Coordinates of C-alpha atoms and ligand atoms in Angstrom, one line a residue:
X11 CA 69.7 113.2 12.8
X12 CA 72.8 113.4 10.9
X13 CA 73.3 112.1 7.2
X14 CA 75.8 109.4 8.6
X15 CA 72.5 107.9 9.9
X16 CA 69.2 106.6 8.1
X17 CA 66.6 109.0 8.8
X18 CA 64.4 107.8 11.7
X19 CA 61.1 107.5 9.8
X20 CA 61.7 105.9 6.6
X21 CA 59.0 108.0 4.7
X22 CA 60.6 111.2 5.5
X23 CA 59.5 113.3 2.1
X24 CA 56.4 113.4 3.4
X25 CA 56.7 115.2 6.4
X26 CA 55.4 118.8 6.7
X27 CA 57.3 121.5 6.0
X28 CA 59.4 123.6 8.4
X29 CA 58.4 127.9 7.8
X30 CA 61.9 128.3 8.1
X31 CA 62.7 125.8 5.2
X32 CA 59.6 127.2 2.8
X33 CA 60.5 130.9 3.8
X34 CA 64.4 129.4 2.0
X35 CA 62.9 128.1 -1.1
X36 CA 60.3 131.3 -1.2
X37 CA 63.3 133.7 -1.2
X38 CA 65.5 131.1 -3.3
X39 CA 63.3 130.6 -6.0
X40 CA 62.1 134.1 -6.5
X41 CA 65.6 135.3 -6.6
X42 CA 66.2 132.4 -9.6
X43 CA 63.2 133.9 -10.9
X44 CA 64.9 137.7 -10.9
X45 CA 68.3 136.4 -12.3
X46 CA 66.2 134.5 -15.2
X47 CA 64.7 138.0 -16.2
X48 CA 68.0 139.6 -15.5
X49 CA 69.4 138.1 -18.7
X50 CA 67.1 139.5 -21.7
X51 CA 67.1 142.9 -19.0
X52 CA 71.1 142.9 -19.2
X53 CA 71.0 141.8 -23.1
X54 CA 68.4 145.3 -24.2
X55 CA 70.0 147.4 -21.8
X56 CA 73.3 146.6 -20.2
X57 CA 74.6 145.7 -23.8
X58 CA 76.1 142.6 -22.3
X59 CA 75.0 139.1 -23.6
X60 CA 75.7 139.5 -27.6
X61 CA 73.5 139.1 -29.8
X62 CA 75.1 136.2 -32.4
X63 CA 74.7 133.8 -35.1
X64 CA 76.8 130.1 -35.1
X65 CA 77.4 128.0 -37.6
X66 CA 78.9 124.5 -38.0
X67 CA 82.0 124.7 -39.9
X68 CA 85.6 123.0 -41.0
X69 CA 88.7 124.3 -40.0
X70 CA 89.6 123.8 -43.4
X71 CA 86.9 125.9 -44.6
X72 CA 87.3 128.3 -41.8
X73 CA 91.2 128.6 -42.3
X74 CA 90.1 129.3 -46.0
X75 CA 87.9 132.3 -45.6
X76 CA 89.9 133.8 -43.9
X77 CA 93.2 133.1 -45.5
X78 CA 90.9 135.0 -48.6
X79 CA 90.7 138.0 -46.0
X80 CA 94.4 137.9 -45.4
X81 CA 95.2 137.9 -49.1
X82 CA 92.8 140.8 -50.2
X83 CA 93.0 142.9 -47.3
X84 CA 96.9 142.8 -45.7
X85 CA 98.3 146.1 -44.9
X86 CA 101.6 145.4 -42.9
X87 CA 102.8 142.6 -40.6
X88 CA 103.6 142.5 -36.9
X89 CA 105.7 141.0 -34.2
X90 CA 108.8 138.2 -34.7
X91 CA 106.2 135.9 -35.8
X92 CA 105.4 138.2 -39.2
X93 CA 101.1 138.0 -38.5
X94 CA 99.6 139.7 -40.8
X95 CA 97.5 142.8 -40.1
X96 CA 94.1 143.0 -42.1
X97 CA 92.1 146.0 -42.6
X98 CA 89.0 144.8 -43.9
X99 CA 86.5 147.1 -46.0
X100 CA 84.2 149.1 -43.2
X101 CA 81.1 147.0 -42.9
X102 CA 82.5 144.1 -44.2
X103 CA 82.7 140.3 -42.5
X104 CA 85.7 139.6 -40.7
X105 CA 87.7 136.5 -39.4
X106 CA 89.7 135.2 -37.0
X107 CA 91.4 132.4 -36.0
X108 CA 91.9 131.1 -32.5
X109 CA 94.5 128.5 -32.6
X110 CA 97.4 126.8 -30.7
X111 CA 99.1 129.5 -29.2
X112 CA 97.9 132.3 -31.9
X113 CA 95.3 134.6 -32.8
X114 CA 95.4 135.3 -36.3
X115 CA 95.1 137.8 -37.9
X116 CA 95.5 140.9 -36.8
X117 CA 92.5 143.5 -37.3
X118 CA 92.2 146.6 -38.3
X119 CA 89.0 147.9 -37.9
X120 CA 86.6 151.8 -38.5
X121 CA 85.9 153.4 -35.5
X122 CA 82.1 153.6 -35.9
X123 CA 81.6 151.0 -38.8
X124 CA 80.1 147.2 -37.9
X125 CA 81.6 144.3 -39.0
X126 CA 80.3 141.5 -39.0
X127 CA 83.3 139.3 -36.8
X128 CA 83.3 135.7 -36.9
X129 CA 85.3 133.4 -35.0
X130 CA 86.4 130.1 -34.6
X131 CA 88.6 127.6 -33.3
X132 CA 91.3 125.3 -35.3
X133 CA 91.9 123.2 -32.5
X134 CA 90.9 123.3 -28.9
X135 CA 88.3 125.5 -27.1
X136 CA 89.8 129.1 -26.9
X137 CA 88.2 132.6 -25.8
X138 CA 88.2 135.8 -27.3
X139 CA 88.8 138.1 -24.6
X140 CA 89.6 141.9 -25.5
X141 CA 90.5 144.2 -23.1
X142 CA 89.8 146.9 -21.6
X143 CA 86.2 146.3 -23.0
X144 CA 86.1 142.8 -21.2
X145 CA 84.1 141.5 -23.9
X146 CA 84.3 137.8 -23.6
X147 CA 83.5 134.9 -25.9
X148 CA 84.0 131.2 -26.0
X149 CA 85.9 130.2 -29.5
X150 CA 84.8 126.5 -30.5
X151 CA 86.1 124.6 -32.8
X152 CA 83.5 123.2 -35.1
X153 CA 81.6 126.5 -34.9
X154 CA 81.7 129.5 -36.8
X155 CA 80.4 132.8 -34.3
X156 CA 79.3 136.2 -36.1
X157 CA 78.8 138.8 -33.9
X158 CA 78.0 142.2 -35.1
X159 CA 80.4 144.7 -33.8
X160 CA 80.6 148.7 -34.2
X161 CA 83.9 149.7 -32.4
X162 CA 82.7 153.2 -30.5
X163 CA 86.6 154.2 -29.4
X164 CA 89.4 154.3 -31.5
X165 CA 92.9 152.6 -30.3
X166 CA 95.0 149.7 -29.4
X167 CA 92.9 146.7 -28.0
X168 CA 94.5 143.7 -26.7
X169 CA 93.2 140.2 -27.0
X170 CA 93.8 137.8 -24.5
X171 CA 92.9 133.8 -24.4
X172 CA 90.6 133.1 -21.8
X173 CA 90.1 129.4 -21.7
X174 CA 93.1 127.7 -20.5
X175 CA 94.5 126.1 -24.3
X176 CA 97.6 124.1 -23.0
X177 CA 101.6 125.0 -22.2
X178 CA 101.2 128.4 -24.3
X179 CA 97.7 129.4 -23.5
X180 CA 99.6 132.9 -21.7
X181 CA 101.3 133.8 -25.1
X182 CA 98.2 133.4 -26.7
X183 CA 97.8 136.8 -26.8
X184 CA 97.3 139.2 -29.6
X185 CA 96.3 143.1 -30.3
X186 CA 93.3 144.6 -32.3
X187 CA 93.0 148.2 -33.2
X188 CA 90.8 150.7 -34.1
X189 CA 91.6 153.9 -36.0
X190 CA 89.5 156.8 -37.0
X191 CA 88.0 157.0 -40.5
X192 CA 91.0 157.4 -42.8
X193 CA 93.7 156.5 -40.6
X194 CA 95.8 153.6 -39.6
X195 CA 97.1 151.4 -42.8
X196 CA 100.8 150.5 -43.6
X197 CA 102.4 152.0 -40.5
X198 CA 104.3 154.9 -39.9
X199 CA 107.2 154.1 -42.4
X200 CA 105.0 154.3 -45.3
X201 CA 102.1 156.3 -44.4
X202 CA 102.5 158.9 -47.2
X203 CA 101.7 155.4 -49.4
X204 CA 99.1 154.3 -47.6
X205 CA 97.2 158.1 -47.9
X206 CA 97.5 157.6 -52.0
X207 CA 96.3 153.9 -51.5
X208 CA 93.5 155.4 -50.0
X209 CA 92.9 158.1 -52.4
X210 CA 92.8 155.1 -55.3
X211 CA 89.8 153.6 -53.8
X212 CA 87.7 156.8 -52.8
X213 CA 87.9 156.8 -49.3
X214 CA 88.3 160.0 -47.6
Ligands
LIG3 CU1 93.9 129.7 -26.2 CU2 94.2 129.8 -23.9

């Protein structure tokens, strides 16, 4: 019998079942079955599958919060484009933008502090991709994600754009760092500032 043809019996969901054909949906099913409790398994212990809050939001609401970020919190700029970079109080909540072709801003983040980071999209669907952690989320637009993060390893992270955005999804790309307690700020032309800054506000 081939599927060109009808079958030869017209009832033919009733006829019994082959052992070959049950042993397949046996083995199928139970690996379904493993996968299924492979996901809370990988969320507890493999630390993948965040753990994270969404909310509905504007883009004008969005692009506000954050632009409050950017205006508090600015410590230099970076690349042709001037984006700011924002160092954000240590466990404070932080924002970024996904938008046609641009991540912004830049963050500066505490090696072992959490942030709260939320994201969303302006425009299309993006994804937050930073490397070399592979840590991968969808950006939506609409939506507002928090995820709690605590960077564990200090340096220079890139973000990529995972979710093909159009002509310039490839220059969507942007960095993200993390410095040790007390370092990082201004850059290296000004760091003897950036150390009395830091003095003005207590930190250590
Ligand atoms: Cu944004 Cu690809």
């Amino acid at each position: 019998m081939s599927s060109i043809l009808p079958p030869s019996s017209r009832v033919w969901w009733n006829q019994p079942l082959d052992r070959v054909e049950g042993t397949w949906i046996a083995l199928a099913l139970i690996w379904c079955l493993a996968m299924f409790f492979m996901m809370p398994y990988w969320h507890i212990f493999g630390k993948q599958n965040l753990s994270n809050e969404a909310y509905r939001v504007t883009a004008e609401a969005y692009s506000k919060k954050t632009q409050e970020m950017v205006d508090k919190f600015t410590v230099r700029t970076e690349t042709d484009q001037q984006i700011p970079v924002v160092r954000p109080p240590a466990g404070s909540d932080v924002y970024l933008i996904a938008r046609l072709w641009q991540w912004w801003p830049i963050l500066e983040l505490e090696k072992g502090q959490a942030y709260r980071l939320h994201l969303s999209s302006m425009d299309y669907m993006h994804s937050f991709s930073l490397q070399p952690e592979n840590l991968n989320i969808q950006v939506v637009p609409g939506y507002e994600g928090v995820y709690s993060v605590t960077p564990t390893r200090a340096g220079k992270y890139s973000v990529v754009c995972n979710e093909f955005c159009g002509i310039g999804h490839h220059a969507m790309v942007s960095n993200l760092y993390v410095v040790e307690k007390g370092q990082g700020g201004t850059g290296d032309e000004s760091a003897d500032d950036q150390g009395e800054d830091k003095d003005e506000r207590g930190e250590k």
